[in-house]
Amino acid sequence: MNKIIKLIYFIISLLDKFERDDEKLIHSSHVEGILVDTDTGFQPISHIHITRPFSIYTLRLANGYYLRCADTHIVYDENMREVFVQDLRTGDNIMTDRGLSVVTDITHSSTKVCMGDVTVDSPDHRYYTNGILSHNTTTSAIFLLWFILFNTDKNALVLGNK
Protein backbone atom coordinates (compact mmCIF):
# COMPACT_ATOMS: atom_id res chain seq x y z
CA MET A 1 0.00 0.00 0.00
CA ASN A 2 2.86 2.38 0.82
CA LYS A 3 4.31 1.91 -2.69
CA ILE A 4 0.93 2.76 -4.22
CA ILE A 5 0.71 5.97 -2.21
CA LYS A 6 4.25 6.94 -3.24
CA LEU A 7 3.36 6.26 -6.89
CA ILE A 8 0.22 8.38 -6.61
CA TYR A 9 2.17 11.26 -5.07
CA PHE A 10 4.77 10.95 -7.84
CA ILE A 11 2.07 11.10 -10.53
CA ILE A 12 0.38 14.07 -8.85
CA SER A 13 3.68 15.96 -8.55
CA LEU A 14 4.43 15.20 -12.20
CA LEU A 15 1.03 16.49 -13.25
CA ASP A 16 1.41 19.50 -10.96
CA LYS A 17 4.49 20.48 -12.99
CA PHE A 18 2.28 20.93 -16.04
CA GLU A 19 -0.07 23.21 -14.14
CA ARG A 20 2.54 25.96 -14.19
CA ASP A 21 2.76 25.86 -17.97
CA ASP A 22 0.63 28.21 -20.05
CA GLU A 23 -0.17 25.43 -22.49
CA LYS A 24 -3.55 23.79 -22.01
CA LEU A 25 -2.76 20.47 -23.71
CA ILE A 26 -0.09 18.09 -22.47
CA HIS A 27 -0.82 15.16 -24.81
CA SER A 28 -2.84 14.57 -27.99
CA SER A 29 -3.81 11.38 -29.82
CA HIS A 30 -5.29 11.03 -33.29
CA VAL A 31 -8.36 8.76 -33.39
CA GLU A 32 -10.60 7.42 -36.13
CA GLY A 33 -14.04 5.89 -36.19
CA ILE A 34 -15.40 7.50 -33.00
CA LEU A 35 -18.67 9.42 -33.24
CA VAL A 36 -20.21 11.72 -30.63
CA ASP A 37 -23.81 12.83 -30.26
CA THR A 38 -24.35 16.47 -31.25
CA ASP A 39 -27.29 18.78 -31.76
CA THR A 40 -26.91 18.09 -35.52
CA GLY A 41 -26.63 14.29 -35.28
CA PHE A 42 -23.62 12.05 -34.70
CA GLN A 43 -20.29 13.61 -35.74
CA PRO A 44 -16.74 12.18 -35.86
CA ILE A 45 -13.93 13.23 -33.55
CA SER A 46 -10.34 13.38 -34.81
CA HIS A 47 -8.31 13.90 -31.65
CA ILE A 48 -8.44 13.21 -27.94
CA HIS A 49 -6.30 15.49 -25.78
CA ILE A 50 -5.21 15.42 -22.15
CA THR A 51 -5.02 18.86 -20.54
CA ARG A 52 -2.99 20.21 -17.69
CA PRO A 53 -4.75 20.00 -14.30
CA PHE A 54 -7.75 22.24 -13.76
CA SER A 55 -9.97 22.82 -10.72
CA ILE A 56 -13.18 20.81 -10.86
CA TYR A 57 -16.46 22.66 -11.30
CA THR A 58 -19.69 20.71 -10.80
CA LEU A 59 -22.70 22.01 -12.70
CA ARG A 60 -26.18 20.73 -11.73
CA LEU A 61 -29.38 21.33 -13.69
CA ALA A 62 -33.08 21.22 -12.89
CA ASN A 63 -33.59 18.28 -15.27
CA GLY A 64 -31.22 16.13 -13.17
CA TYR A 65 -28.20 16.45 -15.46
CA TYR A 66 -24.82 17.28 -13.99
CA LEU A 67 -21.33 17.80 -15.33
CA ARG A 68 -17.89 17.87 -13.72
CA CYS A 69 -15.57 20.00 -15.83
CA ALA A 70 -12.98 22.76 -15.92
CA ASP A 71 -13.73 26.42 -15.25
CA THR A 72 -13.35 27.28 -18.93
CA HIS A 73 -15.54 24.42 -20.17
CA ILE A 74 -17.94 25.94 -22.70
CA VAL A 75 -21.71 25.34 -22.66
CA TYR A 76 -24.50 27.15 -24.54
CA ASP A 77 -27.14 29.49 -23.16
CA GLU A 78 -30.72 29.94 -24.42
CA ASN A 79 -29.47 32.13 -27.29
CA MET A 80 -26.85 29.54 -28.35
CA ARG A 81 -24.07 31.82 -27.10
CA GLU A 82 -20.95 30.17 -25.69
CA VAL A 83 -20.60 30.57 -21.91
CA PHE A 84 -17.78 29.41 -19.62
CA VAL A 85 -19.04 27.29 -16.73
CA GLN A 86 -17.23 29.63 -14.30
CA ASP A 87 -19.44 32.49 -15.57
CA LEU A 88 -22.77 30.70 -15.07
CA ARG A 89 -25.06 31.59 -12.17
CA THR A 90 -27.94 29.78 -10.50
CA GLY A 91 -31.07 30.45 -12.55
CA ASP A 92 -29.29 30.66 -15.91
CA ASN A 93 -30.68 28.53 -18.73
CA ILE A 94 -28.43 26.26 -20.78
CA MET A 95 -29.04 23.92 -23.70
CA THR A 96 -29.36 20.16 -23.22
CA ASP A 97 -30.48 17.24 -25.36
CA ARG A 98 -33.93 17.77 -23.79
CA GLY A 99 -34.05 21.51 -24.52
CA LEU A 100 -33.36 24.33 -22.06
CA SER A 101 -32.70 23.52 -18.40
CA VAL A 102 -32.12 25.80 -15.42
CA VAL A 103 -28.82 25.81 -13.54
CA THR A 104 -29.63 24.85 -9.95
CA ASP A 105 -26.13 24.66 -8.48
CA ILE A 106 -22.50 25.32 -9.36
CA THR A 107 -19.72 24.24 -7.03
CA HIS A 108 -15.99 24.78 -7.31
CA SER A 109 -13.54 22.29 -5.83
CA SER A 110 -9.94 23.05 -4.98
CA THR A 111 -9.06 19.59 -6.28
CA LYS A 112 -7.25 19.76 -9.60
CA VAL A 113 -7.14 16.97 -12.18
CA CYS A 114 -6.20 16.60 -15.81
CA MET A 115 -9.20 16.88 -18.09
CA GLY A 116 -9.94 15.46 -21.51
CA ASP A 117 -10.57 17.53 -24.60
CA VAL A 118 -11.77 16.27 -27.96
CA THR A 119 -11.73 17.76 -31.43
CA VAL A 120 -15.16 17.38 -33.03
CA ASP A 121 -14.98 17.37 -36.82
CA SER A 122 -17.94 19.59 -37.52
CA PRO A 123 -18.15 23.31 -38.33
CA ASP A 124 -19.67 24.19 -34.94
CA HIS A 125 -17.55 21.84 -32.73
CA ARG A 126 -20.53 21.18 -30.44
CA TYR A 127 -21.53 17.91 -28.78
CA TYR A 128 -23.38 16.60 -25.74
CA THR A 129 -21.47 15.99 -22.52
CA ASN A 130 -23.73 14.12 -20.08
CA GLY A 131 -26.64 15.53 -22.10
CA ILE A 132 -25.38 19.13 -21.81
CA LEU A 133 -24.51 20.90 -25.08
CA SER A 134 -20.77 21.61 -24.89
CA HIS A 135 -17.95 22.89 -27.06
CA ASN A 136 -14.94 20.57 -27.49
CA THR A 137 -14.26 19.80 -23.82
CA THR A 138 -15.26 16.89 -21.60
CA THR A 139 -14.28 15.20 -18.40
CA SER A 140 -11.47 12.71 -18.89
CA ALA A 141 -10.65 9.20 -17.84
CA ILE A 142 -7.96 10.67 -15.61
CA PHE A 143 -10.71 12.22 -13.47
CA LEU A 144 -12.32 8.78 -13.25
CA LEU A 145 -8.99 7.27 -12.20
CA TRP A 146 -8.61 9.90 -9.48
CA PHE A 147 -12.21 9.31 -8.39
CA ILE A 148 -11.71 5.55 -8.08
CA LEU A 149 -8.36 5.84 -6.28
CA PHE A 150 -9.55 8.33 -3.68
CA ASN A 151 -13.14 7.14 -3.17
CA THR A 152 -12.83 3.51 -2.11
CA ASP A 153 -16.55 3.34 -1.31
CA LYS A 154 -17.53 4.35 -4.87
CA ASN A 155 -17.50 2.63 -8.26
CA ALA A 156 -17.21 3.96 -11.80
CA LEU A 157 -18.36 2.43 -15.06
CA VAL A 158 -17.42 3.52 -18.57
CA LEU A 159 -19.57 2.21 -21.42
CA GLY A 160 -19.29 2.40 -25.17
CA ASN A 161 -21.44 1.10 -27.99
CA LYS A 162 -18.58 0.27 -30.39
CSV table of C-alpha atoms in Angstrom, one decimal:
chain,number,residue,atom,x,y,z
A,1,MET,CA,0.0,0.0,0.0
A,2,ASN,CA,2.9,2.4,0.8
A,3,LYS,CA,4.3,1.9,-2.7
A,4,ILE,CA,0.9,2.8,-4.2
A,5,ILE,CA,0.7,6.0,-2.2
A,6,LYS,CA,4.3,6.9,-3.2
A,7,LEU,CA,3.4,6.3,-6.9
A,8,ILE,CA,0.2,8.4,-6.6
A,9,TYR,CA,2.2,11.3,-5.1
A,10,PHE,CA,4.8,11.0,-7.8
A,11,ILE,CA,2.1,11.1,-10.5
A,12,ILE,CA,0.4,14.1,-8.9
A,13,SER,CA,3.7,16.0,-8.6
A,14,LEU,CA,4.4,15.2,-12.2
A,15,LEU,CA,1.0,16.5,-13.2
A,16,ASP,CA,1.4,19.5,-11.0
A,17,LYS,CA,4.5,20.5,-13.0
A,18,PHE,CA,2.3,20.9,-16.0
A,19,GLU,CA,-0.1,23.2,-14.1
A,20,ARG,CA,2.5,26.0,-14.2
A,21,ASP,CA,2.8,25.9,-18.0
A,22,ASP,CA,0.6,28.2,-20.0
A,23,GLU,CA,-0.2,25.4,-22.5
A,24,LYS,CA,-3.6,23.8,-22.0
A,25,LEU,CA,-2.8,20.5,-23.7
A,26,ILE,CA,-0.1,18.1,-22.5
A,27,HIS,CA,-0.8,15.2,-24.8
A,28,SER,CA,-2.8,14.6,-28.0
A,29,SER,CA,-3.8,11.4,-29.8
A,30,HIS,CA,-5.3,11.0,-33.3
A,31,VAL,CA,-8.4,8.8,-33.4
A,32,GLU,CA,-10.6,7.4,-36.1
A,33,GLY,CA,-14.0,5.9,-36.2
A,34,ILE,CA,-15.4,7.5,-33.0
A,35,LEU,CA,-18.7,9.4,-33.2
A,36,VAL,CA,-20.2,11.7,-30.6
A,37,ASP,CA,-23.8,12.8,-30.3
A,38,THR,CA,-24.3,16.5,-31.2
A,39,ASP,CA,-27.3,18.8,-31.8
A,40,THR,CA,-26.9,18.1,-35.5
A,41,GLY,CA,-26.6,14.3,-35.3
A,42,PHE,CA,-23.6,12.0,-34.7
A,43,GLN,CA,-20.3,13.6,-35.7
A,44,PRO,CA,-16.7,12.2,-35.9
A,45,ILE,CA,-13.9,13.2,-33.6
A,46,SER,CA,-10.3,13.4,-34.8
A,47,HIS,CA,-8.3,13.9,-31.6
A,48,ILE,CA,-8.4,13.2,-27.9
A,49,HIS,CA,-6.3,15.5,-25.8
A,50,ILE,CA,-5.2,15.4,-22.1
A,51,THR,CA,-5.0,18.9,-20.5
A,52,ARG,CA,-3.0,20.2,-17.7
A,53,PRO,CA,-4.7,20.0,-14.3
A,54,PHE,CA,-7.8,22.2,-13.8
A,55,SER,CA,-10.0,22.8,-10.7
A,56,ILE,CA,-13.2,20.8,-10.9
A,57,TYR,CA,-16.5,22.7,-11.3
A,58,THR,CA,-19.7,20.7,-10.8
A,59,LEU,CA,-22.7,22.0,-12.7
A,60,ARG,CA,-26.2,20.7,-11.7
A,61,LEU,CA,-29.4,21.3,-13.7
A,62,ALA,CA,-33.1,21.2,-12.9
A,63,ASN,CA,-33.6,18.3,-15.3
A,64,GLY,CA,-31.2,16.1,-13.2
A,65,TYR,CA,-28.2,16.4,-15.5
A,66,TYR,CA,-24.8,17.3,-14.0
A,67,LEU,CA,-21.3,17.8,-15.3
A,68,ARG,CA,-17.9,17.9,-13.7
A,69,CYS,CA,-15.6,20.0,-15.8
A,70,ALA,CA,-13.0,22.8,-15.9
A,71,ASP,CA,-13.7,26.4,-15.2
A,72,THR,CA,-13.4,27.3,-18.9
A,73,HIS,CA,-15.5,24.4,-20.2
A,74,ILE,CA,-17.9,25.9,-22.7
A,75,VAL,CA,-21.7,25.3,-22.7
A,76,TYR,CA,-24.5,27.2,-24.5
A,77,ASP,CA,-27.1,29.5,-23.2
A,78,GLU,CA,-30.7,29.9,-24.4
A,79,ASN,CA,-29.5,32.1,-27.3
A,80,MET,CA,-26.8,29.5,-28.3
A,81,ARG,CA,-24.1,31.8,-27.1
A,82,GLU,CA,-20.9,30.2,-25.7
A,83,VAL,CA,-20.6,30.6,-21.9
A,84,PHE,CA,-17.8,29.4,-19.6
A,85,VAL,CA,-19.0,27.3,-16.7
A,86,GLN,CA,-17.2,29.6,-14.3
A,87,ASP,CA,-19.4,32.5,-15.6
A,88,LEU,CA,-22.8,30.7,-15.1
A,89,ARG,CA,-25.1,31.6,-12.2
A,90,THR,CA,-27.9,29.8,-10.5
A,91,GLY,CA,-31.1,30.5,-12.5
A,92,ASP,CA,-29.3,30.7,-15.9
A,93,ASN,CA,-30.7,28.5,-18.7
A,94,ILE,CA,-28.4,26.3,-20.8
A,95,MET,CA,-29.0,23.9,-23.7
A,96,THR,CA,-29.4,20.2,-23.2
A,97,ASP,CA,-30.5,17.2,-25.4
A,98,ARG,CA,-33.9,17.8,-23.8
A,99,GLY,CA,-34.1,21.5,-24.5
A,100,LEU,CA,-33.4,24.3,-22.1
A,101,SER,CA,-32.7,23.5,-18.4
A,102,VAL,CA,-32.1,25.8,-15.4
A,103,VAL,CA,-28.8,25.8,-13.5
A,104,THR,CA,-29.6,24.8,-9.9
A,105,ASP,CA,-26.1,24.7,-8.5
A,106,ILE,CA,-22.5,25.3,-9.4
A,107,THR,CA,-19.7,24.2,-7.0
A,108,HIS,CA,-16.0,24.8,-7.3
A,109,SER,CA,-13.5,22.3,-5.8
A,110,SER,CA,-9.9,23.1,-5.0
A,111,THR,CA,-9.1,19.6,-6.3
A,112,LYS,CA,-7.2,19.8,-9.6
A,113,VAL,CA,-7.1,17.0,-12.2
A,114,CYS,CA,-6.2,16.6,-15.8
A,115,MET,CA,-9.2,16.9,-18.1
A,116,GLY,CA,-9.9,15.5,-21.5
A,117,ASP,CA,-10.6,17.5,-24.6
A,118,VAL,CA,-11.8,16.3,-28.0
A,119,THR,CA,-11.7,17.8,-31.4
A,120,VAL,CA,-15.2,17.4,-33.0
A,121,ASP,CA,-15.0,17.4,-36.8
A,122,SER,CA,-17.9,19.6,-37.5
A,123,PRO,CA,-18.1,23.3,-38.3
A,124,ASP,CA,-19.7,24.2,-34.9
A,125,HIS,CA,-17.6,21.8,-32.7
A,126,ARG,CA,-20.5,21.2,-30.4
A,127,TYR,CA,-21.5,17.9,-28.8
A,128,TYR,CA,-23.4,16.6,-25.7
A,129,THR,CA,-21.5,16.0,-22.5
A,130,ASN,CA,-23.7,14.1,-20.1
A,131,GLY,CA,-26.6,15.5,-22.1
A,132,ILE,CA,-25.4,19.1,-21.8
A,133,LEU,CA,-24.5,20.9,-25.1
A,134,SER,CA,-20.8,21.6,-24.9
A,135,HIS,CA,-18.0,22.9,-27.1
A,136,ASN,CA,-14.9,20.6,-27.5
A,137,THR,CA,-14.3,19.8,-23.8
A,138,THR,CA,-15.3,16.9,-21.6
A,139,THR,CA,-14.3,15.2,-18.4
A,140,SER,CA,-11.5,12.7,-18.9
A,141,ALA,CA,-10.6,9.2,-17.8
A,142,ILE,CA,-8.0,10.7,-15.6
A,143,PHE,CA,-10.7,12.2,-13.5
A,144,LEU,CA,-12.3,8.8,-13.2
A,145,LEU,CA,-9.0,7.3,-12.2
A,146,TRP,CA,-8.6,9.9,-9.5
A,147,PHE,CA,-12.2,9.3,-8.4
A,148,ILE,CA,-11.7,5.6,-8.1
A,149,LEU,CA,-8.4,5.8,-6.3
A,150,PHE,CA,-9.5,8.3,-3.7
A,151,ASN,CA,-13.1,7.1,-3.2
A,152,THR,CA,-12.8,3.5,-2.1
A,153,ASP,CA,-16.5,3.3,-1.3
A,154,LYS,CA,-17.5,4.4,-4.9
A,155,ASN,CA,-17.5,2.6,-8.3
A,156,ALA,CA,-17.2,4.0,-11.8
A,157,LEU,CA,-18.4,2.4,-15.1
A,158,VAL,CA,-17.4,3.5,-18.6
A,159,LEU,CA,-19.6,2.2,-21.4
A,160,GLY,CA,-19.3,2.4,-25.2
A,161,ASN,CA,-21.4,1.1,-28.0
A,162,LYS,CA,-18.6,0.3,-30.4
